[in-house]
């Protein structure tokens, strides 16, 4: 009897010890399973993040390559366009008073801006106009120089630099070259312009210089010009008064007779642009 009682007691003790151990093992299994699941999720998330990052990097690389190719093609076409413009306009010599005045204004501060090399020429033409090309070429009509003071002229030149830096000139070129068909390969569409000459090139150039800038593009170019003038300690009020002068011409009933008609057709809404130019 004592032996049975002792056996039962031992078994009870063993059972009492086994139950907590089983509970602990069960808890341990849950913890291991949870940790394993968490680790798997972490690994999967890390893999997904790496994959997304790799895709973004690849896309950015492709975008950068396409952007560089577009810039290169636009520069090559711009050289061709400028050659045509210079050949078909009367370019004033460097010792001409208009050229001397322009040179004294742009000097070294406006011939290289943020890595962009700029070159200037003056066309003898009574129109108040100014042309900018994607490769940094700026052509100013003598009529524009007659129309504006030195400070105003420098302000408008700075706006043109802004349009070049902001790629607005390039996008106008792309727009005309691709005939508004965004599905066309940009570089290929630009390259075909290189074969143009004579009247065909003239038609293309005339279409190009009539492409108007959007309100957003003008606002951004004005802001760029303002900052560039401030940076060079120039009179920023010249930019404001130039816009005011063009706004008056734009609002005039007989503005179709204005020498600045072509310029304000491309650079319109001058009255609104004045509001965005903060002059201290």
mmCIF file of C-alpha atoms in Angstrom:
data_model
loop_
_atom_site.group_PDB
_atom_site.id
_atom_site.type_symbol
_atom_site.label_atom_id
_atom_site.label_comp_id
_atom_site.label_asym_id
_atom_site.label_seq_id
_atom_site.Cartn_x
_atom_site.Cartn_y
_atom_site.Cartn_z
ATOM 1 C CA UNK A 1 0.000 0.000 0.000
ATOM 2 C CA UNK A 2 2.807 2.371 0.935
ATOM 3 C CA UNK A 3 4.638 1.456 -2.273
ATOM 4 C CA UNK A 4 1.541 2.280 -4.411
ATOM 5 C CA UNK A 5 1.058 5.539 -2.585
ATOM 6 C CA UNK A 6 4.698 6.429 -3.172
ATOM 7 C CA UNK A 7 4.400 5.589 -6.877
ATOM 8 C CA UNK A 8 1.288 7.753 -7.206
ATOM 9 C CA UNK A 9 3.051 10.559 -5.430
ATOM 10 C CA UNK A 10 6.005 10.369 -7.813
ATOM 11 C CA UNK A 11 3.731 10.272 -10.836
ATOM 12 C CA UNK A 12 1.783 13.263 -9.535
ATOM 13 C CA UNK A 13 4.984 15.166 -9.014
ATOM 14 C CA UNK A 14 6.199 14.285 -12.498
ATOM 15 C CA UNK A 15 2.858 15.338 -14.000
ATOM 16 C CA UNK A 16 3.003 18.572 -12.027
ATOM 17 C CA UNK A 17 6.445 19.266 -13.455
ATOM 18 C CA UNK A 18 5.492 18.183 -16.999
ATOM 19 C CA UNK A 19 2.517 20.552 -17.332
ATOM 20 C CA UNK A 20 4.584 23.753 -16.864
ATOM 21 C CA UNK A 21 7.277 22.410 -19.195
ATOM 22 C CA UNK A 22 4.701 21.670 -21.890
ATOM 23 C CA UNK A 23 3.207 25.115 -21.426
ATOM 24 C CA UNK A 24 6.643 26.645 -21.707
ATOM 25 C CA UNK A 25 7.414 24.615 -24.819
ATOM 26 C CA UNK A 26 4.113 25.675 -26.353
ATOM 27 C CA UNK A 27 4.860 29.296 -25.520
ATOM 28 C CA UNK A 28 8.370 28.897 -26.885
ATOM 29 C CA UNK A 29 7.037 27.416 -30.107
ATOM 30 C CA UNK A 30 4.663 30.370 -30.505
ATOM 31 C CA UNK A 31 7.530 32.791 -29.897
ATOM 32 C CA UNK A 32 9.760 31.003 -32.395
ATOM 33 C CA UNK A 33 6.966 30.930 -34.969
ATOM 34 C CA UNK A 34 6.244 34.617 -34.410
ATOM 35 C CA UNK A 35 9.920 35.504 -34.658
ATOM 36 C CA UNK A 36 10.260 33.408 -37.812
ATOM 37 C CA UNK A 37 7.211 35.092 -39.377
ATOM 38 C CA UNK A 38 8.517 38.515 -38.416
ATOM 39 C CA UNK A 39 11.926 37.675 -39.864
ATOM 40 C CA UNK A 40 10.338 36.459 -43.091
ATOM 41 C CA UNK A 41 8.257 39.636 -43.337
ATOM 42 C CA UNK A 42 11.343 41.765 -42.664
ATOM 43 C CA UNK A 43 13.320 39.913 -45.315
ATOM 44 C CA UNK A 44 10.432 40.256 -47.801
ATOM 45 C CA UNK A 45 10.011 43.966 -47.041
ATOM 46 C CA UNK A 46 13.752 44.516 -47.372
ATOM 47 C CA UNK A 47 13.754 42.645 -50.680
ATOM 48 C CA UNK A 48 10.757 44.687 -51.880
ATOM 49 C CA UNK A 49 12.448 47.922 -50.803
ATOM 50 C CA UNK A 50 15.656 46.938 -52.552
ATOM 51 C CA UNK A 51 13.695 45.998 -55.676
ATOM 52 C CA UNK A 52 11.753 49.294 -55.620
ATOM 53 C CA UNK A 53 14.936 51.257 -55.018
ATOM 54 C CA UNK A 54 16.668 49.408 -57.869
ATOM 55 C CA UNK A 55 13.737 50.126 -60.190
ATOM 56 C CA UNK A 56 13.723 53.806 -59.200
ATOM 57 C CA UNK A 57 17.481 54.009 -59.708
ATOM 58 C CA UNK A 58 17.179 52.369 -63.114
ATOM 59 C CA UNK A 59 14.328 54.695 -64.081
ATOM 60 C CA UNK A 60 16.261 57.753 -62.916
ATOM 61 C CA UNK A 61 19.282 56.577 -64.893
ATOM 62 C CA UNK A 62 17.163 56.135 -68.026
ATOM 63 C CA UNK A 63 15.468 59.509 -67.475
ATOM 64 C CA UNK A 64 18.835 61.203 -67.011
ATOM 65 C CA UNK A 65 20.157 59.568 -70.175
ATOM 66 C CA UNK A 66 17.076 60.659 -72.141
ATOM 67 C CA UNK A 67 17.374 64.177 -70.748
ATOM 68 C CA UNK A 68 21.036 64.354 -71.735
ATOM 69 C CA UNK A 69 20.245 63.033 -75.212
ATOM 70 C CA UNK A 70 17.476 65.615 -75.597
ATOM 71 C CA UNK A 71 19.808 68.420 -74.514
ATOM 72 C CA UNK A 72 22.514 67.277 -76.906
ATOM 73 C CA UNK A 73 20.101 67.048 -79.837
ATOM 74 C CA UNK A 74 18.580 70.460 -79.011
ATOM 75 C CA UNK A 75 22.043 72.031 -78.861
ATOM 76 C CA UNK A 76 22.997 70.626 -82.255
ATOM 77 C CA UNK A 77 19.769 71.871 -83.824
ATOM 78 C CA UNK A 78 20.178 75.262 -82.138
ATOM 79 C CA UNK A 79 23.591 75.689 -83.758
ATOM 80 C CA UNK A 80 21.933 75.101 -87.128
ATOM 81 C CA UNK A 81 19.134 77.542 -86.315
ATOM 82 C CA UNK A 82 21.537 80.255 -85.163
ATOM 83 C CA UNK A 83 23.590 79.818 -88.336
ATOM 84 C CA UNK A 84 20.430 80.389 -90.370
ATOM 85 C CA UNK A 85 19.406 83.389 -88.261
ATOM 86 C CA UNK A 86 22.826 85.035 -88.515
ATOM 87 C CA UNK A 87 22.934 84.438 -92.253
ATOM 88 C CA UNK A 88 19.449 85.865 -92.850
ATOM 89 C CA UNK A 89 19.736 88.934 -90.621
ATOM 90 C CA UNK A 90 22.118 91.852 -90.708
ATOM 91 C CA UNK A 91 24.568 91.190 -87.881
ATOM 92 C CA UNK A 92 26.135 94.374 -86.574
ATOM 93 C CA UNK A 93 29.947 94.347 -86.131
ATOM 94 C CA UNK A 94 31.564 94.338 -82.696
ATOM 95 C CA UNK A 95 32.705 97.955 -83.053
ATOM 96 C CA UNK A 96 29.140 99.154 -83.667
ATOM 97 C CA UNK A 97 27.670 101.351 -80.912
ATOM 98 C CA UNK A 98 24.820 98.887 -80.288
ATOM 99 C CA UNK A 99 27.293 96.045 -79.808
ATOM 100 C CA UNK A 100 29.530 98.118 -77.554
ATOM 101 C CA UNK A 101 26.545 99.018 -75.406
ATOM 102 C CA UNK A 102 25.437 95.384 -75.156
ATOM 103 C CA UNK A 103 28.949 94.177 -74.348
ATOM 104 C CA UNK A 104 29.279 96.715 -71.550
ATOM 105 C CA UNK A 105 26.014 95.443 -70.059
ATOM 106 C CA UNK A 106 26.508 91.685 -70.228
ATOM 107 C CA UNK A 107 30.303 91.641 -69.596
ATOM 108 C CA UNK A 108 31.522 88.522 -67.789
ATOM 109 C CA UNK A 109 28.573 88.253 -65.400
ATOM 110 C CA UNK A 110 26.091 87.373 -68.150
ATOM 111 C CA UNK A 111 28.294 85.368 -70.512
ATOM 112 C CA UNK A 112 28.481 82.361 -68.187
ATOM 113 C CA UNK A 113 25.621 81.609 -65.800
ATOM 114 C CA UNK A 114 25.474 78.427 -63.703
ATOM 115 C CA UNK A 115 27.576 76.522 -66.218
ATOM 116 C CA UNK A 116 25.660 77.865 -69.215
ATOM 117 C CA UNK A 117 27.831 79.624 -71.806
ATOM 118 C CA UNK A 118 26.058 82.525 -73.493
ATOM 119 C CA UNK A 119 26.877 84.400 -76.676
ATOM 120 C CA UNK A 120 25.286 87.560 -78.034
ATOM 121 C CA UNK A 121 24.833 89.352 -81.337
ATOM 122 C CA UNK A 122 22.810 92.367 -82.409
ATOM 123 C CA UNK A 123 20.638 92.372 -85.519
ATOM 124 C CA UNK A 124 19.959 95.646 -87.267
ATOM 125 C CA UNK A 125 16.181 95.597 -87.206
ATOM 126 C CA UNK A 126 13.654 98.212 -86.053
ATOM 127 C CA UNK A 127 11.522 95.603 -84.306
ATOM 128 C CA UNK A 128 11.751 95.435 -80.515
ATOM 129 C CA UNK A 129 12.506 91.750 -80.284
ATOM 130 C CA UNK A 130 14.959 89.305 -78.724
ATOM 131 C CA UNK A 131 15.556 85.650 -79.552
ATOM 132 C CA UNK A 132 17.041 82.910 -77.387
ATOM 133 C CA UNK A 133 18.230 79.449 -78.427
ATOM 134 C CA UNK A 134 18.729 76.322 -76.369
ATOM 135 C CA UNK A 135 22.500 76.362 -76.863
ATOM 136 C CA UNK A 136 22.864 79.731 -75.118
ATOM 137 C CA UNK A 137 22.756 81.997 -78.174
ATOM 138 C CA UNK A 138 20.872 85.267 -77.638
ATOM 139 C CA UNK A 139 20.105 87.593 -80.534
ATOM 140 C CA UNK A 140 18.851 91.116 -79.871
ATOM 141 C CA UNK A 141 17.251 93.417 -82.413
ATOM 142 C CA UNK A 142 18.506 97.000 -82.445
ATOM 143 C CA UNK A 143 14.858 98.059 -82.111
ATOM 144 C CA UNK A 144 14.712 96.400 -78.695
ATOM 145 C CA UNK A 145 17.807 98.276 -77.608
ATOM 146 C CA UNK A 146 16.213 101.540 -78.748
ATOM 147 C CA UNK A 147 13.012 100.664 -76.900
ATOM 148 C CA UNK A 148 14.592 99.934 -73.505
ATOM 149 C CA UNK A 149 16.994 101.611 -71.099
ATOM 150 C CA UNK A 150 20.188 99.816 -70.074
ATOM 151 C CA UNK A 151 18.618 98.528 -66.843
ATOM 152 C CA UNK A 152 15.476 97.365 -68.645
ATOM 153 C CA UNK A 153 17.469 95.673 -71.392
ATOM 154 C CA UNK A 154 19.571 93.787 -68.860
ATOM 155 C CA UNK A 155 16.368 92.678 -67.121
ATOM 156 C CA UNK A 156 14.917 91.295 -70.357
ATOM 157 C CA UNK A 157 18.213 89.619 -71.261
ATOM 158 C CA UNK A 158 18.127 87.954 -67.830
ATOM 159 C CA UNK A 159 14.600 86.693 -68.532
ATOM 160 C CA UNK A 160 15.853 85.080 -71.739
ATOM 161 C CA UNK A 161 18.655 83.413 -69.797
ATOM 162 C CA UNK A 162 15.976 82.107 -67.436
ATOM 163 C CA UNK A 163 14.028 80.609 -70.344
ATOM 164 C CA UNK A 164 17.175 78.849 -71.548
ATOM 165 C CA UNK A 165 18.140 77.567 -68.078
ATOM 166 C CA UNK A 166 14.589 76.386 -67.367
ATOM 167 C CA UNK A 167 14.525 74.441 -70.680
ATOM 168 C CA UNK A 168 11.588 76.518 -71.994
ATOM 169 C CA UNK A 169 13.431 77.284 -75.216
ATOM 170 C CA UNK A 170 14.308 73.634 -75.650
ATOM 171 C CA UNK A 171 10.711 72.550 -75.069
ATOM 172 C CA UNK A 172 9.469 75.039 -77.671
ATOM 173 C CA UNK A 173 11.956 73.519 -80.084
ATOM 174 C CA UNK A 174 10.746 70.006 -79.243
ATOM 175 C CA UNK A 175 7.133 71.109 -79.666
ATOM 176 C CA UNK A 176 7.683 72.403 -83.188
ATOM 177 C CA UNK A 177 10.002 69.548 -84.201
ATOM 178 C CA UNK A 178 7.591 66.848 -83.002
ATOM 179 C CA UNK A 179 4.500 68.687 -84.249
ATOM 180 C CA UNK A 180 2.946 68.316 -80.778
ATOM 181 C CA UNK A 181 3.102 64.520 -81.024
ATOM 182 C CA UNK A 182 4.502 63.478 -77.653
ATOM 183 C CA UNK A 183 4.821 59.850 -78.749
ATOM 184 C CA UNK A 184 7.590 60.682 -81.190
ATOM 185 C CA UNK A 185 11.166 59.991 -80.141
ATOM 186 C CA UNK A 186 12.395 63.448 -79.221
ATOM 187 C CA UNK A 187 16.027 63.059 -80.245
ATOM 188 C CA UNK A 188 15.064 61.550 -83.581
ATOM 189 C CA UNK A 189 12.581 64.346 -84.240
ATOM 190 C CA UNK A 190 15.183 66.965 -83.440
ATOM 191 C CA UNK A 191 17.852 65.278 -85.538
ATOM 192 C CA UNK A 192 15.715 65.475 -88.647
ATOM 193 C CA UNK A 193 15.878 69.288 -88.415
ATOM 194 C CA UNK A 194 19.604 69.067 -89.088
ATOM 195 C CA UNK A 195 18.816 68.231 -92.709
ATOM 196 C CA UNK A 196 16.736 71.412 -93.182
ATOM 197 C CA UNK A 197 18.103 74.300 -95.199
ATOM 198 C CA UNK A 198 16.981 77.355 -97.127
ATOM 199 C CA UNK A 199 13.258 78.031 -97.210
ATOM 200 C CA UNK A 200 12.428 74.890 -95.259
ATOM 201 C CA UNK A 201 14.651 75.980 -92.376
ATOM 202 C CA UNK A 202 13.216 79.493 -92.603
ATOM 203 C CA UNK A 203 9.681 78.156 -92.218
ATOM 204 C CA UNK A 204 10.739 76.086 -89.227
ATOM 205 C CA UNK A 205 12.518 79.014 -87.542
ATOM 206 C CA UNK A 206 9.589 81.384 -88.110
ATOM 207 C CA UNK A 207 7.253 78.848 -86.531
ATOM 208 C CA UNK A 208 9.629 78.325 -83.638
ATOM 209 C CA UNK A 209 10.029 81.993 -82.697
ATOM 210 C CA UNK A 210 6.253 82.385 -82.543
ATOM 211 C CA UNK A 211 5.708 79.678 -79.913
ATOM 212 C CA UNK A 212 4.378 81.531 -76.840
ATOM 213 C CA UNK A 213 5.650 80.848 -73.347
ATOM 214 C CA UNK A 214 3.086 79.725 -70.778
ATOM 215 C CA UNK A 215 2.230 81.851 -67.750
ATOM 216 C CA UNK A 216 4.125 79.385 -65.553
ATOM 217 C CA UNK A 217 7.208 79.551 -67.762
ATOM 218 C CA UNK A 218 7.189 83.349 -67.784
ATOM 219 C CA UNK A 219 6.747 83.523 -64.015
ATOM 220 C CA UNK A 220 9.662 81.123 -63.451
ATOM 221 C CA UNK A 221 11.878 82.991 -65.939
ATOM 222 C CA UNK A 222 11.019 86.326 -64.288
ATOM 223 C CA UNK A 223 11.949 84.888 -60.891
ATOM 224 C CA UNK A 224 15.225 83.566 -62.313
ATOM 225 C CA UNK A 225 15.979 86.976 -63.833
ATOM 226 C CA UNK A 226 15.229 88.777 -60.573
ATOM 227 C CA UNK A 227 17.559 86.486 -58.610
ATOM 228 C CA UNK A 228 20.294 86.742 -61.246
ATOM 229 C CA UNK A 229 20.136 90.537 -61.193
ATOM 230 C CA UNK A 230 20.238 90.589 -57.392
ATOM 231 C CA UNK A 231 23.160 88.188 -57.395
ATOM 232 C CA UNK A 232 25.087 90.525 -59.709
ATOM 233 C CA UNK A 233 24.134 93.670 -57.745
ATOM 234 C CA UNK A 234 22.208 95.016 -60.739
ATOM 235 C CA UNK A 235 19.191 97.328 -60.609
ATOM 236 C CA UNK A 236 16.272 94.873 -60.387
ATOM 237 C CA UNK A 237 13.801 97.706 -60.937
ATOM 238 C CA UNK A 238 14.807 97.625 -64.590
ATOM 239 C CA UNK A 239 13.055 94.266 -64.925
ATOM 240 C CA UNK A 240 9.868 95.665 -63.409
ATOM 241 C CA UNK A 241 9.808 98.828 -65.531
ATOM 242 C CA UNK A 242 10.520 96.792 -68.670
ATOM 243 C CA UNK A 243 7.496 94.594 -67.935
ATOM 244 C CA UNK A 244 5.452 97.742 -67.269
ATOM 245 C CA UNK A 245 6.503 99.144 -70.632
ATOM 246 C CA UNK A 246 5.497 95.957 -72.431
ATOM 247 C CA UNK A 247 2.214 95.863 -70.486
ATOM 248 C CA UNK A 248 1.358 99.330 -71.778
ATOM 249 C CA UNK A 249 2.076 98.246 -75.343
ATOM 250 C CA UNK A 250 0.080 95.047 -74.861
ATOM 251 C CA UNK A 251 -2.942 96.977 -73.541
ATOM 252 C CA UNK A 252 -2.866 99.644 -76.249
ATOM 253 C CA UNK A 253 -5.639 99.493 -78.828
ATOM 254 C CA UNK A 254 -3.191 100.016 -81.653
ATOM 255 C CA UNK A 255 -0.586 97.530 -80.412
ATOM 256 C CA UNK A 256 -0.672 95.775 -83.780
ATOM 257 C CA UNK A 257 1.334 98.719 -85.054
ATOM 258 C CA UNK A 258 3.865 98.425 -82.228
ATOM 259 C CA UNK A 259 7.479 97.579 -82.953
ATOM 260 C CA UNK A 260 7.237 95.144 -80.010
ATOM 261 C CA UNK A 261 4.309 93.162 -81.414
ATOM 262 C CA UNK A 262 6.242 89.936 -82.033
ATOM 263 C CA UNK A 263 7.872 90.066 -78.622
ATOM 264 C CA UNK A 264 4.649 90.561 -76.647
ATOM 265 C CA UNK A 265 2.932 87.839 -78.685
ATOM 266 C CA UNK A 266 5.413 85.345 -77.266
ATOM 267 C CA UNK A 267 5.862 87.078 -73.902
ATOM 268 C CA UNK A 268 2.304 88.061 -73.050
ATOM 269 C CA UNK A 269 0.335 88.805 -69.836
ATOM 270 C CA UNK A 270 2.905 91.392 -68.797
ATOM 271 C CA UNK A 271 0.460 93.163 -66.473
ATOM 272 C CA UNK A 272 0.027 89.930 -64.503
ATOM 273 C CA UNK A 273 3.747 89.228 -64.528
ATOM 274 C CA UNK A 274 4.407 92.583 -62.871
ATOM 275 C CA UNK A 275 2.529 91.374 -59.780
ATOM 276 C CA UNK A 276 4.878 88.431 -59.308
ATOM 277 C CA UNK A 277 8.090 90.446 -59.536
ATOM 278 C CA UNK A 278 8.984 91.536 -56.001
ATOM 279 C CA UNK A 279 11.238 94.561 -56.065
ATOM 280 C CA UNK A 280 12.712 95.764 -52.791
#
